XYZ file of C-alpha atoms in Angstrom:
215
model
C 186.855 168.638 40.011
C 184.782 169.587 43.338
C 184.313 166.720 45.960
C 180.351 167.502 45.220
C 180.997 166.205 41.587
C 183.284 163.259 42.689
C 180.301 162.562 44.565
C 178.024 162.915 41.648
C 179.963 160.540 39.081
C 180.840 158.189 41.701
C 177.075 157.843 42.880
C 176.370 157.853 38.893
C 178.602 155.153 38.286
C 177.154 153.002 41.133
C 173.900 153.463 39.722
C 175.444 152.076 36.161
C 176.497 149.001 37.825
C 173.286 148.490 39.649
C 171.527 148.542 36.420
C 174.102 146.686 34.493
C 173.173 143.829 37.396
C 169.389 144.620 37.158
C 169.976 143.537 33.300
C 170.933 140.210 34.353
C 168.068 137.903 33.472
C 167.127 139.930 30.125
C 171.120 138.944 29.502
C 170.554 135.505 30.434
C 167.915 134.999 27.392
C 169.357 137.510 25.074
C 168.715 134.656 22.467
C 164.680 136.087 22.716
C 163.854 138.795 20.588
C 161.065 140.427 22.550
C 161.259 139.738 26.456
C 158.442 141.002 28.075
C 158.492 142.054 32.285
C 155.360 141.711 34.365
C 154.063 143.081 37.481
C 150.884 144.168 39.031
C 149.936 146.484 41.588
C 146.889 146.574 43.902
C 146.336 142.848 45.427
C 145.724 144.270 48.769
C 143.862 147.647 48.439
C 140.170 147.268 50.441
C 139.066 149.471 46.826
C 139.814 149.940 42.971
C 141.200 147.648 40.485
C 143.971 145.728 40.585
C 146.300 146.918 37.574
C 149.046 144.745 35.485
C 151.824 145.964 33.439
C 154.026 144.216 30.827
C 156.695 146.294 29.490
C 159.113 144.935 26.561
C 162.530 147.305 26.849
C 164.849 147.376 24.211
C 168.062 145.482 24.491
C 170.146 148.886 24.251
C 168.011 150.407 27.225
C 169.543 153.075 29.120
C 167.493 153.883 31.744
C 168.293 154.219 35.583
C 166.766 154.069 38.640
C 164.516 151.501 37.689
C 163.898 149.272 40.495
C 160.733 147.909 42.384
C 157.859 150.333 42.652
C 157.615 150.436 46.410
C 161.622 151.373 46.750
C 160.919 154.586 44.444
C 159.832 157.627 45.273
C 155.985 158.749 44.171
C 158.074 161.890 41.676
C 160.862 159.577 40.652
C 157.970 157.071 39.444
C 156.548 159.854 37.576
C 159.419 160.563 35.910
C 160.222 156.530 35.219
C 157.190 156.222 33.797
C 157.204 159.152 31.446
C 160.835 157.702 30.277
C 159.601 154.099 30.443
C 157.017 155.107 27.607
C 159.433 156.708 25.469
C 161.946 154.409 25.334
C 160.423 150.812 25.889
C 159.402 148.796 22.757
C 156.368 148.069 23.943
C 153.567 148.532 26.893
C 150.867 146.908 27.802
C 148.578 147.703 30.899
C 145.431 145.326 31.717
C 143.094 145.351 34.686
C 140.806 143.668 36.759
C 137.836 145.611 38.498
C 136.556 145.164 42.230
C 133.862 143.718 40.881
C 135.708 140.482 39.376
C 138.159 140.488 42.079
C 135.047 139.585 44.246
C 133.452 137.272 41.223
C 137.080 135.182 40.759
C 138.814 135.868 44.158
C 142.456 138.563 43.802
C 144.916 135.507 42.519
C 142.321 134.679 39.890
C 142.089 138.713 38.718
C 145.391 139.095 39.062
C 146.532 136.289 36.571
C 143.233 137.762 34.044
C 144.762 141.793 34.449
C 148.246 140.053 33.377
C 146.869 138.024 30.729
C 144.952 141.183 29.698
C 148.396 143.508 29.920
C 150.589 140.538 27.480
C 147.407 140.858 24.933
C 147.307 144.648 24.984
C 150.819 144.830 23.587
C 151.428 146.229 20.304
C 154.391 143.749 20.023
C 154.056 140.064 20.772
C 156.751 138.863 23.304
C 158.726 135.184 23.231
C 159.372 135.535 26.484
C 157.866 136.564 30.123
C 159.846 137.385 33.004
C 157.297 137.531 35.840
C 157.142 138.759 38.940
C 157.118 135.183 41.545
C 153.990 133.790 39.520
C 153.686 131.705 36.309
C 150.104 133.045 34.370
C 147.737 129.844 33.458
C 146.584 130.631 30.173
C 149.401 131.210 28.556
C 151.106 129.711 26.030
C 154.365 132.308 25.665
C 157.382 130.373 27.529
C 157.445 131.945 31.185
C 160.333 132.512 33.412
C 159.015 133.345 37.517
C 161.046 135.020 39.679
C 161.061 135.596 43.247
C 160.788 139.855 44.174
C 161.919 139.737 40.348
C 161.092 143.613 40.657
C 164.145 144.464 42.340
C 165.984 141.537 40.321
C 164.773 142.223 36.329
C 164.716 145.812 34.936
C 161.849 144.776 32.598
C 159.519 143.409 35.515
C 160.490 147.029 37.614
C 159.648 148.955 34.584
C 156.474 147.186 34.353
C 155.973 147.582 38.546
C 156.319 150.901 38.109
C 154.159 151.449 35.375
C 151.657 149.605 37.032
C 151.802 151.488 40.143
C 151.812 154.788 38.367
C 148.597 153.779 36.411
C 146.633 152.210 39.525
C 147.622 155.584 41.451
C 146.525 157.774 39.140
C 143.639 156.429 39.364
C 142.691 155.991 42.645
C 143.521 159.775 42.941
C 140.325 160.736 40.421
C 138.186 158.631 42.055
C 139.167 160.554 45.051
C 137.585 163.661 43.394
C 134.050 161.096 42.877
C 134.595 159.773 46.925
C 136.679 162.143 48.790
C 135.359 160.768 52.378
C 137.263 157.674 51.693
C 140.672 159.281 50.831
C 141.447 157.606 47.880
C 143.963 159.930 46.736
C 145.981 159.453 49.958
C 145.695 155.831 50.774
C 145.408 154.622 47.264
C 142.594 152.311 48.606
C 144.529 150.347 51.266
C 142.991 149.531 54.705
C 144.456 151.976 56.532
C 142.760 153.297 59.617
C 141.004 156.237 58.484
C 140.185 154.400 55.635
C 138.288 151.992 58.171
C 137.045 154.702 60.075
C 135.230 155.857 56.921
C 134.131 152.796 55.734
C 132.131 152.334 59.051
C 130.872 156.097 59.284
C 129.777 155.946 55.358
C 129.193 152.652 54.341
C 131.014 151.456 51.154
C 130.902 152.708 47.713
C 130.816 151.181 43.962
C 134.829 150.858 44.108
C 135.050 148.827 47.310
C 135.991 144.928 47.044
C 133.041 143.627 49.592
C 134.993 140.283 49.911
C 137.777 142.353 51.500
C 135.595 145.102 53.718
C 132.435 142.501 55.192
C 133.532 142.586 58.374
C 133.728 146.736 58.585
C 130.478 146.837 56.679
């Protein structure tokens, strides 16, 4: 054996135990048939929706590299999510526009895009793991924990699902609003973003309880 494929099954093997550890909580209530992770993406972005995912895995689940959205890389997401759909149970994916973020205020669209995301699954869950928040408005039992993306494997599959999704998304509206450079900043108030938001005013997607003071 070559020290590059020592390297290779020793890095694997690191990566097993990782995910054996990210199994932890789902391990912990292994007496619930259907445990359900949740995470959105999108509280901050100045534009677009803010999107919620709930992903049931299956107890035998033997995917890697799962892990919070943010510590993945935009083509290993891809590829998670692609796997994520093939092998999870279920998935559920719900939504809250710009337009009710500014109605209810973010925490309140947040918990409605969750709430939406548990009731879009095809398969009804007994249990949430959830990432830092407990949902009002729910009656399945609910189990928050803190950056439980990085902790749970089911609330990272969900955080990347939900950051795939809200991407994707922000990247066709990019082809409807290109002087805002969706596609790039995903909606966040970075400062070309700003730039643009002063030089063009603000369009449908834009929260206007976020942007007043660049309007």
């Amino acid at each position: 054996m070559t020290k590059q494929e020592e390297k290779r099954l020793d890095k694997l093997k690191k990566e097993k135990q990782r995910m054996y550890e990210m199994f932890s909580y789902e391990r912990e209530y292994e007496g619930y048939s259907h445990i359900c992770g949740i995470d959105e993406v999108g509280r901050g972005p100045f534009a677009g929706p803010v999107v919620a995912a709930a992903v049931i895995l299956p107890g035998d689940c033997d995917i890697l590299y799962l892990n919070d959205s943010k510590k993945v890389s935009p083509k290993k997401r891809e590829t998670l999510y692609d796997e994520i759909y093939e092998k999870a149970l279920a998935v559920g994916i719900g939504m809250a526009s710009e337009k009710v973020i500014d109605e209810i205020n973010i925490l309140n669209a947040t918990y409605e895009a969750m709430r939406t995301a548990v009731s879009n699954l095809p398969v009804e869950p007994d249990l949430l793991l959830n990432d830092a928040v407990t949902i009002p408005g729910i009656g399945t039992e609910q189990v928050p924990i803190i950056k439980g993306d990085a902790k749970s494997a089911s609330i990272a599959a969900a955080s990347i699902v939900a950051k795939v999704t809200r991407d994707r998304m922000m990247e066709e509206y990019d082809q409807i609003y290109p002087q805002y450079q969706f596609a790039k900043n995903k909606g966040y108030g970075t400062k070309a973003h700003i730039e643009a938001i002063k030089e063009h005013g603000i369009c449908t997607l834009h929260r206007k309880s976020f942007v007043r003071k660049y309007i």
